[in-house]
């Protein structure tokens, strides 16, 4: 005392309704009836929520079914530990002096020998399968399929249905709800499995709480900083409670000393094991770096003509595989590093052949390095690229400054090497064709084909199938007079969709806008230089911002300046527009 009184006050949270005196209602104090009442607490609560939803619907207050589903989900998530503990009560048995064992809650019932306990066990199995196990299976399915649904543009409806499990946490930590469910399931299971060895229960519970708290401190999974702090504080209080309750345990001194003697070997040996594994990992990493290539694909491209396309290709490759992709535009300041990466750390070089790529000295150096070192190279032929004649090919170095020529020469790249490498690239290698315009699924298929040519396997199909009906909440619009503008929109779509977990769509024409508009709330306009002189963009913009006849709402326009060279027109410019 007084902690015993405080613990008794919390029994209601654990679905312990002894204080209600059910015998006064049913005329008997039947343990089975009492246990059935605990099992039915959660289903009855969900049934009441469903009845309230049906009643509101009958009264004309229509709410989506997902509303009642999420209300029930929030309740289950909050009381999952209590639900699991309640279903496992019949298996929590303690030994008697005569060698038998009795239920801890009902000592008069002999475990595994009496018919009454057999009934308890049968009810418990039904309860476990229909409640905690079913919840864990559903939550596991939701979490493991969620990334693929988001990547495929179907994440919004999925996350709306299961927002009780997903929306409490940051998009990057969408899995944390499943971690909490499994943590609570294990904590509920430990007193049942280890009922005879309390000296083991306390350390294992502490380990479980510490493991999840370390993950929480590392990732800060909750959407608000306050929620992260509250989670940390509650876990700290639970750990303090475990430490304080340890001396109060009634233990057999001889057996507990032997058990704890072996148990304490685990953390001590773990310290030595962690140090050993750390050194071993460093050694293995050093050996692998010598034997394996660091990057699976090196994307050689002209920044102005193919920068956005290359970024799109990298994002698509990462969606389909765990391949490591290097973009040379990320480190243009260090030319020596670029050539060294191709020579020593790259398995495949993909040359994105846009209009001006072959006239760039750095790109020439990358191509020559791949040619000299016999690196597997794949030309990606884009719209707008024209093969150079032999004469035009020889004239390429005349476009470079003396400093650029000298810079290439300092790395062992001569002008004759450039001519030979360009001939090898254009005439000896088999190119892949990349369409710059049209739906993004066409470019995605080319990227998958490129991965196959490079020896990389795709772990999933293309993001959108032929029968997929798009219901985006966000529409993305821009000028498509240049292919790079379209690629920038598609990159923006992938990044925005992954960050917000909301379905987005790049719209190209009036028909696509009309199809998607009833489901959309926002229209993002990516602004590039000269976009306001594109009549097609202006027409699409005006059509998209009109009030939708079916949804009776207008899209909220969000302009995004995607080009540092974009200029807001002056008064004369607006009059001209």
Coordinates of C-alpha atoms in Angstrom, one line a residue:
X1 CA 0.0 0.0 0.0
X2 CA -0.8 2.5 -1.2
X3 CA 0.3 1.3 -4.7
X4 CA -1.9 -1.8 -4.4
X5 CA -5.0 0.5 -4.2
X6 CA -3.9 2.5 -7.2
X7 CA -3.4 -0.8 -9.2
X8 CA -6.9 -1.9 -8.3
X9 CA -8.3 1.3 -9.7
X10 CA -6.7 0.5 -13.1
X11 CA -8.4 -2.9 -13.4
X12 CA -11.2 -1.3 -15.4
X13 CA -8.7 -0.5 -18.2
X14 CA -7.8 -4.2 -18.3
X15 CA -11.5 -5.2 -18.7
X16 CA -11.7 -6.5 -15.1
X17 CA -15.4 -5.9 -14.2
X18 CA -15.5 -7.6 -10.8
X19 CA -16.5 -4.3 -9.2
X20 CA -19.8 -4.4 -11.2
X21 CA -20.9 -7.5 -9.3
X22 CA -22.2 -9.4 -12.3
X23 CA -23.7 -12.0 -10.0
X24 CA -26.4 -9.5 -9.0
X25 CA -27.6 -9.4 -12.6
X26 CA -27.2 -13.1 -13.6
X27 CA -27.9 -14.7 -10.2
X28 CA -24.6 -16.6 -10.2
X29 CA -20.9 -15.9 -9.9
X30 CA -19.9 -18.0 -12.9
X31 CA -16.1 -17.6 -13.9
X32 CA -16.9 -18.7 -17.5
X33 CA -19.6 -16.0 -17.8
X34 CA -17.2 -13.4 -16.4
X35 CA -14.5 -14.5 -18.9
X36 CA -16.9 -14.3 -21.8
X37 CA -17.8 -10.8 -20.8
X38 CA -14.2 -9.8 -20.9
X39 CA -13.8 -11.3 -24.4
X40 CA -16.9 -9.6 -25.7
X41 CA -16.0 -6.1 -24.4
X42 CA -14.2 -4.9 -27.6
X43 CA -16.6 -6.5 -30.1
X44 CA -19.6 -5.1 -28.2
X45 CA -18.0 -1.6 -28.2
X46 CA -17.4 -1.8 -32.0
X47 CA -21.0 -3.0 -32.5
X48 CA -22.3 0.0 -30.6
X49 CA -20.2 2.3 -32.8
X50 CA -21.6 0.5 -35.9
X51 CA -25.2 0.9 -34.6
X52 CA -24.6 4.6 -34.0
X53 CA -23.3 5.0 -37.5
X54 CA -26.4 3.2 -38.9
X55 CA -28.7 5.4 -36.8
X56 CA -27.0 8.6 -38.1
X57 CA -27.4 7.3 -41.6
X58 CA -31.1 6.7 -41.1
X59 CA -31.4 10.2 -39.7
X60 CA -29.8 11.7 -42.9
X61 CA -26.4 12.4 -41.4
X62 CA -24.4 10.4 -43.9
X63 CA -20.8 9.6 -43.0
X64 CA -18.4 7.3 -44.8
X65 CA -18.0 3.8 -43.5
X66 CA -14.3 4.5 -43.0
X67 CA -15.4 6.8 -40.2
X68 CA -16.8 4.1 -38.0
X69 CA -14.0 1.7 -39.1
X70 CA -11.4 4.2 -37.9
X71 CA -13.2 4.9 -34.6
X72 CA -13.2 1.2 -33.9
X73 CA -9.5 1.0 -35.0
X74 CA -8.5 3.8 -32.6
X75 CA -10.2 2.0 -29.7
X76 CA -8.6 -1.4 -30.6
X77 CA -5.2 0.3 -31.0
X78 CA -5.5 2.0 -27.6
X79 CA -6.7 -1.1 -25.7
X80 CA -4.7 -3.8 -27.7
X81 CA -2.6 -4.7 -24.6
X82 CA -5.8 -5.2 -22.5
X83 CA -7.4 -7.2 -25.3
X84 CA -4.5 -9.5 -25.6
X85 CA -4.1 -10.0 -21.8
X86 CA -7.8 -10.7 -21.5
X87 CA -7.7 -13.5 -24.1
X88 CA -4.7 -15.2 -22.5
X89 CA -6.1 -15.4 -18.9
X90 CA -6.9 -19.1 -19.0
X91 CA -3.2 -20.0 -19.8
X92 CA -1.8 -18.0 -16.9
X93 CA -1.5 -20.8 -14.3
X94 CA 0.6 -21.1 -11.1
X95 CA 1.9 -24.2 -9.5
X96 CA 0.4 -25.7 -6.4
X97 CA 2.3 -27.4 -3.6
X98 CA 0.8 -30.8 -4.7
X99 CA 2.3 -30.5 -8.2
X100 CA -0.9 -29.4 -10.0
X101 CA -1.4 -25.8 -11.3
X102 CA -4.4 -23.5 -11.0
X103 CA -5.6 -20.4 -12.9
X104 CA -4.1 -17.3 -11.3
X105 CA -7.4 -15.4 -11.5
X106 CA -9.6 -18.4 -10.4
X107 CA -7.4 -20.6 -8.1
X108 CA -10.3 -23.1 -7.7
X109 CA -9.9 -24.2 -11.4
X110 CA -7.2 -26.8 -12.0
X111 CA -5.3 -26.1 -15.3
X112 CA -5.3 -28.7 -18.1
X113 CA -7.1 -31.3 -16.0
X114 CA -10.6 -30.1 -15.3
X115 CA -13.5 -29.8 -17.8
X116 CA -14.1 -26.2 -16.7
X117 CA -10.5 -25.2 -17.7
X118 CA -10.9 -27.0 -21.1
X119 CA -13.9 -24.7 -21.7
X120 CA -11.8 -21.7 -20.7
X121 CA -9.0 -22.8 -23.0
X122 CA -11.4 -23.3 -26.0
X123 CA -12.9 -19.8 -25.4
X124 CA -9.4 -18.4 -25.1
X125 CA -8.3 -19.9 -28.4
X126 CA -11.3 -18.5 -30.2
X127 CA -10.7 -15.1 -28.6
X128 CA -7.0 -15.0 -29.6
X129 CA -7.7 -16.0 -33.2
X130 CA -10.6 -13.5 -33.6
X131 CA -9.1 -10.6 -31.8
X132 CA -5.3 -10.0 -31.2
X133 CA -4.1 -12.4 -33.9
X134 CA -6.6 -11.1 -36.5
X135 CA -5.6 -7.5 -35.6
X136 CA -1.9 -8.3 -36.0
X137 CA -2.4 -10.1 -39.3
X138 CA -4.5 -7.1 -40.7
X139 CA -2.0 -4.5 -39.4
X140 CA 1.0 -6.5 -40.9
X141 CA -0.8 -6.7 -44.2
X142 CA -1.5 -2.9 -44.2
X143 CA 2.0 -1.9 -43.3
X144 CA 3.8 -4.3 -45.8
X145 CA 1.6 -3.4 -48.7
X146 CA 1.4 0.3 -48.0
X147 CA 4.7 1.4 -49.8
X148 CA 3.7 -0.4 -53.1
X149 CA 0.2 1.2 -53.0
X150 CA 1.7 4.7 -52.5
X151 CA 4.2 4.2 -55.3
X152 CA 1.4 3.0 -57.5
X153 CA -0.8 6.1 -56.8
X154 CA -3.4 4.1 -54.7
X155 CA -2.1 5.2 -51.3
X156 CA -4.7 7.8 -50.5
X157 CA -7.8 5.6 -50.3
X158 CA -5.8 2.9 -48.5
X159 CA -4.4 5.4 -45.9
X160 CA -7.9 6.9 -45.4
X161 CA -9.3 3.6 -44.6
X162 CA -6.6 2.7 -42.1
X163 CA -5.7 6.2 -40.9
X164 CA -5.9 5.0 -37.3
X165 CA -2.8 3.0 -38.0
X166 CA -1.0 5.3 -40.4
X167 CA -1.9 9.0 -39.9
X168 CA -0.6 9.3 -36.3
X169 CA 3.0 8.9 -37.6
X170 CA 5.3 10.7 -40.0
X171 CA 5.3 9.3 -43.6
X172 CA 8.8 8.0 -43.1
X173 CA 7.8 6.1 -40.0
X174 CA 4.5 4.7 -41.3
X175 CA 5.5 1.3 -39.8
X176 CA 5.7 2.4 -36.2
X177 CA 2.1 1.6 -35.4
X178 CA 2.8 -2.1 -36.2
X179 CA 5.9 -1.9 -33.9
X180 CA 3.7 -0.7 -31.0
X181 CA 1.2 -3.5 -31.6
X182 CA 3.8 -6.2 -31.6
X183 CA 5.5 -4.7 -28.5
X184 CA 2.2 -4.7 -26.6
X185 CA 1.5 -8.3 -27.8
X186 CA 4.8 -9.5 -26.5
X187 CA 4.4 -7.7 -23.2
X188 CA 1.0 -9.3 -22.8
X189 CA 2.4 -12.7 -23.6
X190 CA 5.3 -12.6 -21.2
X191 CA 3.3 -13.0 -17.9
X192 CA 1.6 -16.0 -19.4
X193 CA 4.6 -17.8 -20.9
X194 CA 6.9 -17.0 -17.9
X195 CA 4.3 -17.1 -15.1
X196 CA 6.6 -19.3 -13.0
X197 CA 9.8 -17.2 -13.4
X198 CA 9.0 -13.6 -12.5
X199 CA 12.8 -12.9 -12.3
X200 CA 12.9 -13.3 -16.1
X201 CA 9.7 -11.4 -16.8
X202 CA 11.0 -8.1 -15.6
X203 CA 14.3 -8.0 -17.5
X204 CA 12.6 -9.1 -20.7
X205 CA 9.9 -6.5 -20.4
X206 CA 12.6 -3.9 -19.8
X207 CA 14.5 -5.1 -22.9
X208 CA 11.3 -4.8 -25.0
X209 CA 10.5 -1.3 -23.8
X210 CA 14.1 -0.1 -24.2
X211 CA 14.3 -1.5 -27.8
X212 CA 11.2 0.3 -28.9
X213 CA 12.1 3.5 -27.1
X214 CA 15.6 3.4 -28.8
X215 CA 13.8 3.1 -32.2
X216 CA 11.5 6.0 -31.2
X217 CA 14.4 8.2 -30.2
X218 CA 16.2 7.4 -33.4
X219 CA 13.3 8.1 -35.8
X220 CA 10.9 10.5 -33.8
X221 CA 8.0 8.7 -35.5
X222 CA 5.0 10.7 -34.2
X223 CA 3.7 13.6 -36.3
X224 CA 4.2 16.2 -33.5
X225 CA 7.1 16.8 -31.2
X226 CA 4.8 16.8 -28.2
X227 CA 3.6 13.3 -29.0
X228 CA 7.2 12.1 -29.3
X229 CA 8.0 13.6 -25.9
X230 CA 4.9 12.1 -24.3
X231 CA 5.8 8.6 -25.7
X232 CA 9.3 8.9 -24.3
X233 CA 8.0 10.0 -20.9
X234 CA 5.5 7.2 -20.6
X235 CA 8.1 4.6 -21.5
X236 CA 10.5 6.1 -18.9
X237 CA 7.8 5.9 -16.3
X238 CA 7.1 2.2 -17.2
X239 CA 10.8 1.4 -16.9
X240 CA 11.0 3.1 -13.5
X241 CA 8.0 1.1 -12.4
X242 CA 9.7 -2.1 -13.4
X243 CA 12.9 -1.2 -11.6
X244 CA 10.9 -0.3 -8.5
X245 CA 8.8 -3.4 -8.5
X246 CA 11.8 -5.7 -8.8
X247 CA 12.6 -5.8 -5.1
X248 CA 8.9 -6.5 -4.3
X249 CA 8.9 -9.8 -6.2
X250 CA 8.4 -13.0 -4.1
X251 CA 11.2 -15.2 -5.4
X252 CA 12.8 -18.5 -4.5
X253 CA 16.4 -17.3 -3.7
X254 CA 18.2 -20.4 -4.9
X255 CA 16.5 -20.7 -8.3
X256 CA 16.3 -17.0 -9.0
X257 CA 20.1 -16.6 -8.2
X258 CA 20.9 -19.4 -10.7
X259 CA 18.6 -17.9 -13.4
X260 CA 19.8 -14.3 -12.9
X261 CA 23.4 -15.6 -13.0
X262 CA 22.9 -16.9 -16.5
X263 CA 20.7 -14.0 -17.5
X264 CA 23.3 -11.4 -16.6
X265 CA 25.8 -13.1 -18.9
X266 CA 23.7 -11.9 -21.9
X267 CA 24.3 -8.2 -21.6
X268 CA 28.0 -8.7 -20.6
X269 CA 28.7 -11.0 -23.6
X270 CA 26.6 -8.7 -25.8
X271 CA 29.0 -5.8 -25.1
X272 CA 31.9 -7.9 -26.3
X273 CA 29.9 -9.2 -29.2
X274 CA 29.0 -5.7 -30.4
X275 CA 32.6 -4.6 -30.4
X276 CA 33.7 -7.7 -32.2
X277 CA 30.9 -7.3 -34.8
X278 CA 31.8 -3.7 -35.3
X279 CA 35.4 -4.5 -36.2
X280 CA 34.2 -7.5 -38.4
X281 CA 31.8 -5.2 -40.3
X282 CA 34.6 -2.7 -41.0
X283 CA 36.8 -5.5 -42.3
X284 CA 34.0 -7.0 -44.5
X285 CA 33.1 -3.6 -45.9
X286 CA 36.8 -2.9 -46.8
X287 CA 37.0 -6.3 -48.6
X288 CA 33.7 -5.8 -50.4
X289 CA 34.7 -2.3 -51.6
X290 CA 37.8 -3.9 -53.2
X291 CA 35.9 -6.7 -54.9
X292 CA 32.5 -5.1 -55.8
X293 CA 31.5 -1.9 -57.6
X294 CA 30.0 0.8 -55.5
X295 CA 27.4 1.9 -58.1
X296 CA 25.2 -0.3 -60.3
X297 CA 24.4 2.5 -62.7
X298 CA 26.2 5.8 -63.6
X299 CA 23.9 8.3 -65.4
X300 CA 25.9 10.4 -67.8
X301 CA 23.7 13.3 -69.0
X302 CA 23.6 17.0 -70.1
X303 CA 22.1 18.9 -67.2
X304 CA 20.1 21.4 -69.3
X305 CA 18.8 18.8 -71.7
X306 CA 18.4 15.7 -69.6
X307 CA 18.8 16.7 -65.9
X308 CA 15.2 16.2 -65.0
X309 CA 14.9 13.0 -67.1
X310 CA 17.9 11.5 -65.3
X311 CA 16.5 12.4 -61.9
X312 CA 13.2 10.7 -63.0
X313 CA 15.1 7.6 -64.1
X314 CA 16.9 7.4 -60.8
X315 CA 13.7 7.7 -58.8
X316 CA 12.0 5.0 -61.0
X317 CA 15.0 2.7 -60.6
X318 CA 14.9 3.1 -56.8
X319 CA 11.2 2.3 -56.9
X320 CA 11.8 -1.0 -58.7
X321 CA 15.0 -2.1 -57.0
X322 CA 17.7 -1.4 -54.4
X323 CA 20.3 -0.5 -57.0
X324 CA 22.7 2.3 -56.3
X325 CA 22.5 5.0 -58.9
X326 CA 25.0 7.8 -59.4
X327 CA 24.0 11.1 -61.0
X328 CA 27.1 13.1 -62.2
X329 CA 25.2 16.3 -61.8
X330 CA 25.4 15.8 -58.0
X331 CA 29.2 16.3 -58.0
X332 CA 30.1 18.3 -61.1
X333 CA 32.7 20.3 -59.1
X334 CA 35.0 17.4 -58.7
X335 CA 35.9 16.1 -62.2
X336 CA 38.6 13.8 -60.9
X337 CA 36.1 12.0 -58.7
X338 CA 33.7 11.5 -61.6
X339 CA 36.2 9.8 -63.7
X340 CA 37.5 7.7 -60.8
X341 CA 34.0 6.5 -59.9
X342 CA 33.5 5.3 -63.5
X343 CA 36.9 3.7 -63.6
X344 CA 36.8 1.9 -60.3
X345 CA 33.3 1.9 -58.8
X346 CA 30.7 1.6 -61.6
X347 CA 29.2 -1.5 -63.2
X348 CA 27.1 0.2 -65.9
X349 CA 27.3 3.6 -67.6
X350 CA 24.0 4.9 -69.1
X351 CA 24.6 7.7 -71.6
X352 CA 21.4 9.8 -71.8
X353 CA 21.7 11.1 -75.4
X354 CA 20.0 14.4 -75.6
X355 CA 20.6 17.2 -78.2
X356 CA 23.8 18.8 -76.7
X357 CA 25.3 15.9 -74.7
X358 CA 28.2 15.1 -77.1
X359 CA 29.3 18.7 -77.2
X360 CA 30.0 18.8 -73.4
X361 CA 33.6 18.2 -72.4
X362 CA 32.7 16.6 -69.0
X363 CA 30.3 14.1 -70.7
X364 CA 33.0 13.4 -73.3
X365 CA 35.4 12.6 -70.5
X366 CA 33.0 10.2 -68.9
X367 CA 32.3 8.4 -72.2
X368 CA 36.0 8.1 -72.9
X369 CA 36.7 6.8 -69.4
X370 CA 34.0 4.1 -69.8
X371 CA 35.4 3.2 -73.2
X372 CA 39.0 2.9 -72.1
X373 CA 38.1 0.8 -69.0
X374 CA 35.7 -1.5 -70.8
X375 CA 32.7 -0.5 -68.6
X376 CA 29.4 -1.8 -69.8
X377 CA 27.7 1.2 -71.5
X378 CA 24.1 1.6 -72.7
X379 CA 23.2 4.5 -74.9
X380 CA 19.7 5.9 -74.2
X381 CA 18.5 7.6 -77.4
X382 CA 16.1 10.5 -76.6
X383 CA 13.9 12.5 -78.9
X384 CA 15.8 15.4 -80.4
X385 CA 19.2 13.7 -80.5
X386 CA 20.8 13.4 -84.0
X387 CA 23.7 11.1 -84.7
X388 CA 26.9 13.0 -85.6
X389 CA 28.5 12.5 -88.9
X390 CA 32.2 11.7 -89.0
X391 CA 33.0 15.3 -89.9
X392 CA 30.8 16.8 -87.2
X393 CA 32.2 14.4 -84.7
X394 CA 35.8 15.6 -85.4
X395 CA 34.6 19.2 -85.0
X396 CA 33.3 18.7 -81.5
X397 CA 36.6 19.6 -79.7
X398 CA 36.5 23.0 -81.5
X399 CA 33.5 23.9 -79.3
X400 CA 35.6 23.6 -76.1
X401 CA 37.8 26.2 -74.6
X402 CA 41.5 25.6 -74.3
X403 CA 41.1 25.2 -70.6
X404 CA 38.6 22.4 -71.1
X405 CA 40.9 20.6 -73.5
X406 CA 43.8 21.0 -71.2
X407 CA 41.7 19.8 -68.3
X408 CA 40.8 16.6 -70.1
X409 CA 44.4 16.1 -71.2
X410 CA 45.5 16.3 -67.6
X411 CA 43.5 13.1 -66.9
X412 CA 44.9 11.3 -69.9
X413 CA 42.1 12.0 -72.3
X414 CA 43.2 13.0 -75.8
X415 CA 41.1 14.4 -78.6
X416 CA 41.7 11.2 -80.7
X417 CA 40.3 9.2 -77.7
X418 CA 37.1 11.4 -77.9
X419 CA 36.6 10.7 -81.6
X420 CA 37.1 6.9 -81.1
X421 CA 34.9 6.8 -78.1
X422 CA 32.1 8.7 -79.9
X423 CA 32.3 6.3 -82.8
X424 CA 32.1 3.3 -80.4
X425 CA 29.1 4.9 -78.7
X426 CA 27.1 5.7 -81.9
X427 CA 27.9 2.8 -84.1
X428 CA 29.0 -0.2 -82.0
X429 CA 26.5 -0.1 -79.1
X430 CA 22.8 -1.0 -79.3
X431 CA 20.8 2.0 -78.0
X432 CA 17.4 2.0 -76.2
X433 CA 14.7 4.4 -77.4
X434 CA 13.3 6.8 -74.8
X435 CA 10.1 8.8 -75.6
X436 CA 10.2 12.2 -73.8
X437 CA 6.5 12.9 -74.2
X438 CA 3.3 11.0 -73.5
X439 CA 2.3 9.1 -70.3
X440 CA 5.1 8.4 -67.8
X441 CA 4.3 4.6 -67.9
X442 CA 6.1 4.5 -71.3
X443 CA 9.3 5.9 -69.8
X444 CA 8.9 3.6 -66.8
X445 CA 8.8 0.6 -69.1
X446 CA 12.0 1.8 -70.9
X447 CA 13.7 2.2 -67.5
X448 CA 12.7 -1.4 -66.5
X449 CA 14.1 -2.6 -69.9
X450 CA 17.3 -0.6 -69.1
X451 CA 17.6 -2.4 -65.7
X452 CA 17.3 -5.8 -67.4
X453 CA 20.1 -4.8 -69.9
X454 CA 22.2 -3.7 -66.9
X455 CA 21.6 -7.0 -65.2
X456 CA 19.3 -5.6 -62.5
X457 CA 16.0 -7.3 -61.7
X458 CA 12.8 -5.4 -61.1
X459 CA 11.0 -6.3 -57.9
X460 CA 7.6 -5.0 -59.1
X461 CA 5.5 -4.3 -62.1
X462 CA 4.9 -0.8 -63.5
X463 CA 3.1 1.5 -61.2
X464 CA -0.1 1.8 -63.1
X465 CA -1.9 -0.9 -65.0
X466 CA -4.3 -0.5 -67.9
X467 CA -7.4 -0.9 -65.7
X468 CA -6.2 1.5 -63.1
X469 CA -8.7 4.4 -62.4
X470 CA -6.9 7.4 -61.1
X471 CA -8.6 9.5 -58.4
X472 CA -5.9 12.1 -57.5
X473 CA -6.4 14.7 -54.8
X474 CA -3.6 16.9 -56.4
X475 CA -3.2 17.7 -60.1
X476 CA 0.1 18.9 -61.5
X477 CA 0.1 21.1 -64.6
X478 CA 2.8 22.9 -66.6
X479 CA 4.0 23.8 -70.0
X480 CA 5.0 20.8 -72.1
X481 CA 6.7 22.7 -74.9
X482 CA 10.0 21.2 -73.7
X483 CA 10.5 17.6 -72.6
X484 CA 12.5 18.7 -69.5
X485 CA 9.4 20.5 -68.2
X486 CA 7.4 17.3 -68.4
X487 CA 10.1 15.3 -66.7
X488 CA 10.3 17.9 -63.9
X489 CA 6.6 17.6 -63.3
X490 CA 6.9 13.8 -63.1
X491 CA 9.8 14.1 -60.7
X492 CA 7.7 16.5 -58.6
X493 CA 4.8 14.1 -58.7
X494 CA 6.9 11.2 -57.3
X495 CA 8.5 13.2 -54.6
X496 CA 5.2 14.9 -53.5
X497 CA 3.3 11.6 -53.5
X498 CA 6.0 9.9 -51.4
X499 CA 6.1 12.7 -48.9
X500 CA 2.3 13.4 -48.5
X501 CA 1.1 9.9 -49.2
X502 CA -1.6 11.5 -51.4
X503 CA -2.4 10.4 -54.9
X504 CA -1.1 13.0 -57.5
X505 CA -1.4 13.1 -61.2
X506 CA 0.4 15.1 -64.0
X507 CA -2.4 16.2 -66.4
X508 CA -1.6 16.6 -70.1
X509 CA -4.9 17.5 -71.8
X510 CA -8.5 18.5 -71.4
X511 CA -9.9 15.0 -71.2
X512 CA -7.5 14.0 -68.4
X513 CA -8.4 17.1 -66.4
X514 CA -12.1 16.4 -66.8
X515 CA -11.6 12.8 -65.6
X516 CA -9.5 13.7 -62.6
X517 CA -11.1 17.0 -61.6
X518 CA -14.1 15.6 -59.6
X519 CA -11.7 13.9 -57.1
X520 CA -9.1 16.7 -56.9
X521 CA -8.8 19.6 -54.5
X522 CA -5.6 21.3 -55.5
X523 CA -4.0 22.3 -58.8
X524 CA -0.2 22.8 -58.7
X525 CA 1.2 24.8 -61.6
X526 CA 5.0 24.5 -62.1
X527 CA 6.3 27.7 -63.5
X528 CA 9.2 27.7 -66.0
X529 CA 10.7 30.5 -68.0
X530 CA 8.5 31.5 -70.9
X531 CA 5.6 29.4 -69.7
X532 CA 3.1 32.3 -69.8
X533 CA 3.7 32.6 -73.6
X534 CA 2.5 29.0 -74.1
X535 CA -1.1 29.3 -75.3
X536 CA -1.8 25.5 -74.6
X537 CA -0.8 25.9 -71.0
X538 CA -3.0 29.0 -70.5
X539 CA -6.0 27.2 -72.0
X540 CA -5.4 24.1 -69.8
X541 CA -4.9 26.4 -66.7
X542 CA -8.2 28.3 -67.3
X543 CA -10.1 25.1 -67.9
X544 CA -8.7 23.4 -64.8
X545 CA -9.5 26.3 -62.5
X546 CA -13.2 26.5 -63.5
X547 CA -15.7 25.1 -61.0
X548 CA -16.4 21.4 -61.5
X549 CA -20.0 20.6 -62.3
X550 CA -20.1 17.3 -60.5
X551 CA -18.2 18.2 -57.3
X552 CA -19.5 21.8 -57.2
X553 CA -16.0 23.1 -56.2
X554 CA -13.1 24.8 -57.8
X555 CA -9.5 23.6 -57.5
X556 CA -7.3 25.6 -55.2
X557 CA -4.4 26.9 -57.4
X558 CA -0.9 26.5 -55.9
X559 CA 1.8 28.1 -58.2
X560 CA 5.3 26.7 -57.7
X561 CA 8.3 28.5 -59.3
X562 CA 10.4 25.5 -60.6
X563 CA 12.9 27.6 -62.6
X564 CA 15.2 30.3 -61.2
X565 CA 14.9 32.1 -64.6
X566 CA 11.1 32.5 -64.3
X567 CA 10.1 36.1 -64.3
X568 CA 6.7 37.5 -63.2
X569 CA 5.5 39.6 -66.2
X570 CA 5.1 43.3 -65.8
X571 CA 2.0 45.3 -66.8
X572 CA 2.8 45.2 -70.5
X573 CA 3.4 41.5 -70.2
X574 CA -0.1 41.0 -68.7
X575 CA -1.7 43.1 -71.4
X576 CA 0.1 41.0 -74.0
X577 CA -1.1 37.8 -72.3

